[in-house]
PDB file of C-alpha atoms in Angstrom:
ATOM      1  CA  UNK A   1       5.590 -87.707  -4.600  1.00 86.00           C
ATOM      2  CA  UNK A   2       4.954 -91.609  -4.215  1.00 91.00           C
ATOM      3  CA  UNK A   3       1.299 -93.041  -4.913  1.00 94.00           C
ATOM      4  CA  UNK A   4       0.017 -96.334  -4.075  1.00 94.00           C
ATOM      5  CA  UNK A   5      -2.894 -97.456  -5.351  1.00 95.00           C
ATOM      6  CA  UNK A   6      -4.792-100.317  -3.440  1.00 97.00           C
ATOM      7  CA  UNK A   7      -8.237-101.949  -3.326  1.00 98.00           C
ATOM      8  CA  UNK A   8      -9.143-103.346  -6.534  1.00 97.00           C
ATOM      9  CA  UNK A   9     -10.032-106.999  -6.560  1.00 98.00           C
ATOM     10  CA  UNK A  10     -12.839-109.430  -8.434  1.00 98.00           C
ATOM     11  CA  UNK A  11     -16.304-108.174  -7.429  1.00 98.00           C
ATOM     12  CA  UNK A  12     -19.941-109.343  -8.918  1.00 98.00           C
ATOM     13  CA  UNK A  13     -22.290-106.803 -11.056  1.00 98.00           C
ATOM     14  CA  UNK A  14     -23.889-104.720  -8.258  1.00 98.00           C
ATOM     15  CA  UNK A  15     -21.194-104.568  -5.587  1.00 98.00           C
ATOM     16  CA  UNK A  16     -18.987-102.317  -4.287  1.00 98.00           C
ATOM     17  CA  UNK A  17     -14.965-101.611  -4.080  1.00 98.00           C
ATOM     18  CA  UNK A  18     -13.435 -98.677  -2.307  1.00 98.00           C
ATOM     19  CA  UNK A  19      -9.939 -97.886  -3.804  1.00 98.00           C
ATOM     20  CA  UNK A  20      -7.013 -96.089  -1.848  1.00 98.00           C
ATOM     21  CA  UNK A  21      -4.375 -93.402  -3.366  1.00 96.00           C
ATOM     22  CA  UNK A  22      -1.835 -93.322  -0.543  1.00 95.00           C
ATOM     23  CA  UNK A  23       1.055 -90.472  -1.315  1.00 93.00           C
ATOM     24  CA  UNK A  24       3.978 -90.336  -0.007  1.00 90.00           C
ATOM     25  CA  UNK A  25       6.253 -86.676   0.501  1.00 78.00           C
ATOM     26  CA  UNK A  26       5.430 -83.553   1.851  1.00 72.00           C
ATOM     27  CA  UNK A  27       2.301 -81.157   1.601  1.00 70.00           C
ATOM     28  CA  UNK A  28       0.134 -83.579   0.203  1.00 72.00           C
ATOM     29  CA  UNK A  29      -2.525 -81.442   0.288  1.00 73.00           C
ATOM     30  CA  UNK A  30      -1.387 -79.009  -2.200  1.00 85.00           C
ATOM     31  CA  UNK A  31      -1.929 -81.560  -4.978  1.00 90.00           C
ATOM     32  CA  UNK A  32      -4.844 -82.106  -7.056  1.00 94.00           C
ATOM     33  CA  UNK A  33      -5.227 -85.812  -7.653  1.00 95.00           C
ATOM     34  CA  UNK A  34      -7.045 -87.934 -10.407  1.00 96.00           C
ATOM     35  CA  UNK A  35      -8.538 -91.299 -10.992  1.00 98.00           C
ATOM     36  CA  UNK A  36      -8.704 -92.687 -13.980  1.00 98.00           C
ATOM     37  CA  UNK A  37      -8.664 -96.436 -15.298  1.00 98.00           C
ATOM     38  CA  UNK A  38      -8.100 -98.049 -18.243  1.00 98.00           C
ATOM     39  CA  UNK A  39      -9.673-101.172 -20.205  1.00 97.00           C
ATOM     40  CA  UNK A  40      -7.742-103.852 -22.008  1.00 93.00           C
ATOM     41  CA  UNK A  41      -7.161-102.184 -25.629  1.00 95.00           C
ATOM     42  CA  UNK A  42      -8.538 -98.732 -24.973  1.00 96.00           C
ATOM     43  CA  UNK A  43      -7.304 -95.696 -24.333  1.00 96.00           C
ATOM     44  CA  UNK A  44      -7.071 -94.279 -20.652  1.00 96.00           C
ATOM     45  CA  UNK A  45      -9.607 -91.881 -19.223  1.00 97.00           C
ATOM     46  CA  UNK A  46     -10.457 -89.877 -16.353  1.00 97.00           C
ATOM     47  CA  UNK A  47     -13.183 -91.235 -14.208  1.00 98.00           C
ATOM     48  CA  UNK A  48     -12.744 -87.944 -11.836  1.00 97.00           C
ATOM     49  CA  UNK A  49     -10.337 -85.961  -9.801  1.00 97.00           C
ATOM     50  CA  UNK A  50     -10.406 -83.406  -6.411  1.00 96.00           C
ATOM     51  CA  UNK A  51      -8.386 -80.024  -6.648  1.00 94.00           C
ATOM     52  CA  UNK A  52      -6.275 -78.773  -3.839  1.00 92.00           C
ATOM     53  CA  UNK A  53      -9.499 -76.952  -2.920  1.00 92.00           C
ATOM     54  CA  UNK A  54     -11.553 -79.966  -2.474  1.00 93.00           C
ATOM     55  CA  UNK A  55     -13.112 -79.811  -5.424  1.00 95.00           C
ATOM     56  CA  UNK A  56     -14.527 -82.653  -7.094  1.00 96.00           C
ATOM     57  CA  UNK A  57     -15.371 -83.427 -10.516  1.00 96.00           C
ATOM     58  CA  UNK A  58     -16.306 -86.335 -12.266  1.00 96.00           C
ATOM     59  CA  UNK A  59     -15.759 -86.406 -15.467  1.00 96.00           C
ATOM     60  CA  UNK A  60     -17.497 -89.631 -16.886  1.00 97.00           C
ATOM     61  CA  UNK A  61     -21.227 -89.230 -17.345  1.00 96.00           C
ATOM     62  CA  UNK A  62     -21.239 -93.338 -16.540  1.00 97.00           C
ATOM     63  CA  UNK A  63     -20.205 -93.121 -13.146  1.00 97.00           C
ATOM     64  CA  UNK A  64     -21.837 -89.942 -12.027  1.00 97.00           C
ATOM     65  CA  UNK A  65     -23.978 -90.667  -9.066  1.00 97.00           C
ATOM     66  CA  UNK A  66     -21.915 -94.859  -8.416  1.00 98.00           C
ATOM     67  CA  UNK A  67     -18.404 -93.067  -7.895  1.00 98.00           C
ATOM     68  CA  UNK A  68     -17.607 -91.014  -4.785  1.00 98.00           C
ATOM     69  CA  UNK A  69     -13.678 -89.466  -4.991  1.00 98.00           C
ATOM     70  CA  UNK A  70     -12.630 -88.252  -0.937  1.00 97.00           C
ATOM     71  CA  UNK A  71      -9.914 -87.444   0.576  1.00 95.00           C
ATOM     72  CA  UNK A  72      -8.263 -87.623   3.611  1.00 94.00           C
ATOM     73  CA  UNK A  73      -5.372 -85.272   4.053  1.00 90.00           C
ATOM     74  CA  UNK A  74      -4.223 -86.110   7.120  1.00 91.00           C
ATOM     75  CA  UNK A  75      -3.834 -89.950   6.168  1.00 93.00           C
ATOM     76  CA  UNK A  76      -2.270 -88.500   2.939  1.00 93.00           C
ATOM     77  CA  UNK A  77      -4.840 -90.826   1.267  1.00 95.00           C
ATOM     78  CA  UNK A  78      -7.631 -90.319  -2.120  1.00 96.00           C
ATOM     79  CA  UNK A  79     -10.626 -92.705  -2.190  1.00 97.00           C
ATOM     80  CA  UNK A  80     -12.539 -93.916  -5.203  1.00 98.00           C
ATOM     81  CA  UNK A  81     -15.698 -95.665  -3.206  1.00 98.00           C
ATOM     82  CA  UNK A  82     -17.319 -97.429  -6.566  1.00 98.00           C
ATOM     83  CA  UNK A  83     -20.427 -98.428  -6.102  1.00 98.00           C
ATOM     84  CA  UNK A  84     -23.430-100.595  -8.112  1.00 98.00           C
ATOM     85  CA  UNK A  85     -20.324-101.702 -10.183  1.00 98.00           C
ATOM     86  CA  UNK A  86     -20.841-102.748 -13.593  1.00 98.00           C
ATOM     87  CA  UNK A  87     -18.455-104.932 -16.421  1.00 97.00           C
ATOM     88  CA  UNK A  88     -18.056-102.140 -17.950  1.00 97.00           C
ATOM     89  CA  UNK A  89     -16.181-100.721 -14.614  1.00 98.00           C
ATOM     90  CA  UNK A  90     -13.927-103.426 -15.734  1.00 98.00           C
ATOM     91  CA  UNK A  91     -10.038-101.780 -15.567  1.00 98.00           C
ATOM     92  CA  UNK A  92      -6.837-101.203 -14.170  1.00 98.00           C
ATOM     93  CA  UNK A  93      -7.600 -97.862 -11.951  1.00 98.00           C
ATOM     94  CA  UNK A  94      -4.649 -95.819 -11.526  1.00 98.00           C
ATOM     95  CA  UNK A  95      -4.280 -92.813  -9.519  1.00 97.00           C
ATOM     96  CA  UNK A  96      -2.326 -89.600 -10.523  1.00 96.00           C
ATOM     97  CA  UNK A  97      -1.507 -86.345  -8.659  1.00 95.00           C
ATOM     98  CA  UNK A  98       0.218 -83.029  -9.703  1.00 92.00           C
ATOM     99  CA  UNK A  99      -0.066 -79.005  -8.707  1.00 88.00           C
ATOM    100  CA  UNK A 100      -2.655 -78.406 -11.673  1.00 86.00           C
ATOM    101  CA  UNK A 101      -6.199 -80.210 -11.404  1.00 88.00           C
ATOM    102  CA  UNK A 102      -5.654 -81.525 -15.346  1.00 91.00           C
ATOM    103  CA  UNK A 103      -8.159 -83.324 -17.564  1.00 92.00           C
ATOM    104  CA  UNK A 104      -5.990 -85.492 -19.307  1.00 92.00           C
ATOM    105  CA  UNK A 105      -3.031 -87.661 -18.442  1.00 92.00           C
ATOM    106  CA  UNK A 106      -0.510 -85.154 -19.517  1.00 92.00           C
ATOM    107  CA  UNK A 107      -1.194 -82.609 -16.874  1.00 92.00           C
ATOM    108  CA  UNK A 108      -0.479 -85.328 -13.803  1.00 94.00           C
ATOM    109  CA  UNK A 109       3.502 -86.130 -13.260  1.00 92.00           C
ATOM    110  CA  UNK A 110       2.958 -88.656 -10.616  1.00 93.00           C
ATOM    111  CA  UNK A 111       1.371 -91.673 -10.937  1.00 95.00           C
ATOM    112  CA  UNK A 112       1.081 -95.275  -9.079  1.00 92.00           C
ATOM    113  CA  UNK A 113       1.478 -98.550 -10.589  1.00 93.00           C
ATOM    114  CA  UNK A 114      -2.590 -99.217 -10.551  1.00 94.00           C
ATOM    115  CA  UNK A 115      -4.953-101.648  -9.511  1.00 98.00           C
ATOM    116  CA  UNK A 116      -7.087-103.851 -11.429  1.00 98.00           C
ATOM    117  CA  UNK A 117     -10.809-104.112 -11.179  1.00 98.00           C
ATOM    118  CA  UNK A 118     -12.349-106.886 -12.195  1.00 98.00           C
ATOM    119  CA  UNK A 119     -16.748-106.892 -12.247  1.00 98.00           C
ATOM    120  CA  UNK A 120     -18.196-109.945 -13.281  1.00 97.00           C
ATOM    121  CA  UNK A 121     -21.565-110.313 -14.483  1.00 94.00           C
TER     122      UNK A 121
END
């Protein structure tokens, strides 16, 4: 599996940025797939992630209710829509997929290269 992050981009306090996973390989569906992002000298976490079921999850308190994670199976493509964007939203997002809907970086084996989000105040 190939992912291909896209979207990020410079965007004022308050606005919004969809991001795009786009896999590549067969049975896409099958694989849970996670966002997370990381900030210039921390450590990377998971903003949220949707199981092979569809289940979603978001797993930082600060973007509960801002964040919306979709998918689209049939375009082979996860969505981050990020809305009312703060700095602190400030990152590189990357996206990550595997069988097993993990909580931590160790449990996804395919990642893409990331996009950077920049949210000015």
């Amino acid at each position: 599996v190939q992912l291909q992050a896209s979207g990020g981009g410079l965007v004022q306090a308050g606005g919004s940025l969809r991001l795009s996973c786009a896999a590549s390989g067969p049975s896409f569906s099958r694989y849970a797939t996670g966002w997370f992002r990381q900030a210039p000298g921390k450590e990377r976490e998971l903003v949220g992630r949707i199981s092979r079921s569809g289940t979603i999850t978001y797993d930082l308190d600060s973007v509960k209710g801002r964040f919306t994670i979709s998918r689209d199976n049939d375009k082979k493509t996860v969505y981050l829509q990020m809305n009312s964007l703060k700095p602190e939203d400030t990152a590189k997002y990357y996206c990550a997929t595997n069988r097993i809907c993990g909580t931590t970086m160790f449990a996804y084996d395919y990642w893409g290269l990331g996009t950077q989000v920049t949210v000015s105040s």
